[in-house]
């Protein structure tokens, strides 16, 4: 059992307390931290517009825990004690005449105070200003903002500026929950706690990098948000670019939050901007139509949206990016993500260069250049694909074999959800796994020309049947370069 590091007693106010994120992710994460003894005496104060009593909120929270916490981990007595630490304040946070006194009654001035804004990003500025005007922001307060911050560079800058009038950068925690995933944190360990890879992490040895984040789910009732967002804003601008940064960054001088973030920022700034005429050749956008997932029929995007109108929102993106540094010169990064794909996989493939010359007879093998496959989810692990000799007599035959680490097998324990780590880091004031404002801006600055070029073109996203790996153009995008998307890690 790992040692549980205590955190200060805190009050966590969650705006958007009746929403999907709170019920599906935040409350289960807090329950686990409570169960592990990290929150004795800490309180969670739900805040939302619905008129609910503390008991109503606890009943909703219990239903959410029963649905989203693994049945083996549902301990009735622990749940009862956890629920007793939940409170509720009814508030329309942006109404000028809202009564904020409910917070004064429950908040303790001496504690760390976390304001978690699980709301639409256009409310971040107004809520922060209201908190400040009502005197609720103490020196020990922090604010947590969910992604996406804005919908383009200007709106992101406006939100960042509004929040900064109330909270300093050190008090502001911009969540990209991918950074809290165990295997994503493991990328730092892989690269900087081992000597062997760093020596090979270079254009001399690496041919290209692939990052795939595929999902089987469709809209999950989030159509209102998603149709205004699309896969580029929802996934690429944040999650996929953050993964790219962790792969491409130079070694930071320490694990200090700003030293790590300085290096990620350099990568974002080194991404080659796409000119308007390059976007069509370097990106593919798609939208799912009806199809089947796991053998079960599923509707197309427009039916999921409940819309008769055509929508030009993309549910799939594939693109080819270039990091213009000495280390990565001429090493393309292929990124793809989409909804309603055949399986849920998040995976990074570091593809090494082919042999310069083979001493083996041509018929001895079907050559596979070495690759390092980092599986973020599910079946978290890493596999280094190497050519080895098949055992036995009868001629020299070679085939690819994997050096494999499956984390579950190796460590044999539950992997905490990303939100557990990130919530506790917020209380600790450790921002290493959060996005700094300039990273958010640099990511938008790179993504924006793509959005603009798409908006300027009359063509719609390419259709792909649910259950397929996206439009065929996504396959052509990589095959044009003589490469292929990696197939499942066995
Ligand atoms: C969220 C996106 O940030 O990440 C969702 O808004 C997506 O659209 C989700 O489904 C994927 O996260 P995870 O942790 O399930 O891989």
XYZ file of C-alpha atoms in Angstrom, residues 285-478:
194
model
C -11.834 16.306 -40.312
C -14.653 13.817 -40.129
C -18.140 13.371 -38.715
C -19.627 9.994 -37.824
C -22.675 8.618 -39.545
C -24.717 5.646 -38.363
C -22.842 2.423 -37.922
C -22.119 -0.189 -35.269
C -19.966 -0.312 -32.145
C -19.287 -3.736 -30.623
C -21.817 -5.190 -33.037
C -24.611 -2.884 -31.831
C -26.141 -0.318 -34.202
C -25.593 3.308 -33.226
C -27.045 6.470 -34.786
C -25.070 9.094 -36.653
C -23.942 12.453 -35.256
C -26.937 14.469 -36.454
C -29.388 11.963 -34.974
C -27.415 11.993 -31.677
C -27.641 15.768 -31.759
C -31.378 15.612 -32.442
C -30.917 18.033 -35.310
C -32.500 18.094 -38.765
C -29.987 20.681 -39.866
C -26.582 19.896 -41.258
C -23.785 20.532 -38.769
C -20.208 21.190 -39.801
C -18.814 20.148 -36.408
C -16.036 17.574 -36.662
C -16.119 14.500 -34.433
C -12.798 13.239 -35.812
C -9.484 14.931 -36.548
C -6.243 13.578 -37.941
C -3.322 15.875 -38.579
C 0.363 16.007 -39.236
C 2.355 18.394 -37.066
C 5.957 19.470 -37.148
C 8.076 20.569 -34.181
C 10.745 22.883 -35.513
C 13.719 22.189 -33.264
C 17.096 20.515 -33.748
C 15.875 17.478 -31.868
C 12.785 16.959 -34.004
C 13.785 18.200 -37.459
C 11.928 16.152 -40.107
C 10.193 13.923 -37.551
C 6.458 14.233 -38.182
C 3.975 13.926 -35.341
C 0.720 12.324 -36.545
C -2.226 12.994 -34.250
C -5.719 11.535 -34.454
C -8.749 11.538 -32.229
C -12.414 10.830 -32.722
C -15.707 9.721 -31.287
C -17.511 6.526 -32.276
C -14.300 4.781 -33.304
C -14.020 0.992 -32.885
C -12.269 1.051 -29.495
C -11.305 3.335 -26.635
C -7.546 3.669 -26.791
C -5.059 6.375 -25.904
C -1.676 5.463 -27.229
C 1.616 7.060 -28.224
C 3.879 5.292 -30.696
C 7.512 6.264 -31.045
C 8.542 4.719 -34.326
C 12.281 4.292 -34.726
C 14.054 4.368 -38.070
C 14.437 1.307 -40.246
C 17.747 -0.590 -40.319
C 20.236 1.185 -42.526
C 21.426 -2.151 -43.901
C 20.479 -5.771 -43.242
C 22.894 -8.694 -43.060
C 19.972 -11.127 -42.889
C 18.562 -12.870 -45.952
C 15.474 -11.168 -47.379
C 13.238 -14.203 -46.678
C 14.280 -14.300 -42.974
C 11.788 -11.721 -41.841
C 9.103 -9.254 -42.532
C 10.918 -6.225 -41.143
C 9.338 -4.087 -38.492
C 11.448 -1.151 -37.379
C 11.615 -0.916 -33.578
C 8.823 0.951 -31.910
C 8.024 2.003 -28.382
C 4.300 1.879 -27.709
C 3.081 3.751 -24.682
C -0.457 2.718 -23.810
C -2.183 5.373 -21.693
C -5.525 3.588 -21.457
C -6.883 0.974 -21.166
C -4.394 -1.769 -20.178
C -1.834 0.870 -19.249
C 1.681 -0.124 -20.120
C 4.636 0.079 -22.473
C 5.998 -2.231 -25.073
C 9.265 -2.054 -26.928
C 8.973 -3.951 -30.197
C 12.238 -5.649 -31.194
C 13.256 -8.130 -33.858
C 14.273 -11.497 -32.367
C 15.159 -14.882 -33.751
C 12.395 -17.447 -33.756
C 13.542 -20.392 -31.618
C 14.376 -23.728 -33.149
C 16.227 -25.193 -36.090
C 15.100 -24.984 -39.697
C 16.683 -21.790 -40.882
C 17.048 -18.292 -39.546
C 13.706 -16.612 -39.128
C 13.188 -13.285 -37.367
C 9.998 -11.764 -36.066
C 8.961 -8.792 -33.935
C 8.586 -9.520 -30.221
C 7.683 -7.188 -27.405
C 9.447 -6.244 -24.204
C 6.333 -5.598 -22.233
C 5.328 -3.855 -19.017
C 1.654 -4.023 -18.098
C 1.242 -1.721 -15.137
C -1.730 -3.547 -13.677
C 0.146 -6.841 -13.686
C 3.310 -5.242 -12.331
C 1.732 -3.128 -9.631
C -1.537 -5.020 -9.136
C -3.585 -2.173 -7.770
C -6.289 0.285 -8.702
C -5.121 3.211 -10.803
C -6.500 6.387 -9.260
C -8.586 8.545 -11.552
C -6.830 11.659 -12.865
C -9.132 13.941 -10.873
C -8.024 12.416 -7.563
C -4.428 13.439 -8.121
C -5.327 16.827 -9.587
C -7.743 17.786 -6.817
C -5.177 16.996 -4.136
C -2.469 18.862 -6.079
C -4.760 21.872 -6.097
C -5.041 21.744 -2.315
C -1.252 21.339 -2.051
C -0.744 24.275 -4.405
C 1.329 22.169 -6.822
C 0.667 23.349 -10.378
C 3.085 21.043 -12.244
C 0.241 19.083 -13.861
C -1.829 22.149 -14.757
C -1.632 24.425 -17.771
C -0.077 27.836 -17.381
C -1.851 30.706 -19.136
C 0.838 31.056 -21.812
C 0.572 27.354 -22.690
C -3.184 27.707 -23.198
C -2.618 30.751 -25.396
C 0.160 29.112 -27.431
C -2.011 26.042 -28.030
C -4.876 28.219 -29.256
C -2.512 30.224 -31.432
C -1.447 27.028 -33.220
C -4.937 25.598 -33.564
C -6.639 28.784 -34.687
C -5.409 28.878 -38.317
C -6.791 25.354 -38.734
C -10.190 26.437 -37.425
C -10.129 29.465 -39.694
C -9.147 27.503 -42.777
C -11.900 24.950 -42.120
C -14.474 27.695 -41.586
C -13.453 29.318 -44.859
C -13.960 26.125 -46.887
C -17.399 25.201 -48.149
C -16.825 21.434 -47.778
C -18.203 19.591 -44.783
C -16.300 17.175 -42.544
C -15.885 13.830 -44.301
C -18.434 11.235 -43.189
C -17.226 8.027 -41.559
C -19.397 5.188 -40.312
C -19.491 4.781 -36.520
C -17.236 1.862 -35.663
C -14.624 2.651 -38.331
C -11.230 4.335 -37.845
C -12.433 7.621 -39.355
C -12.521 8.828 -42.946
C -10.249 7.017 -45.400
C -8.496 10.336 -45.957
C -7.010 9.905 -42.463
C -5.336 6.722 -43.614
C -4.141 8.455 -46.762
C -2.698 11.298 -44.646
C -0.051 9.003 -43.163
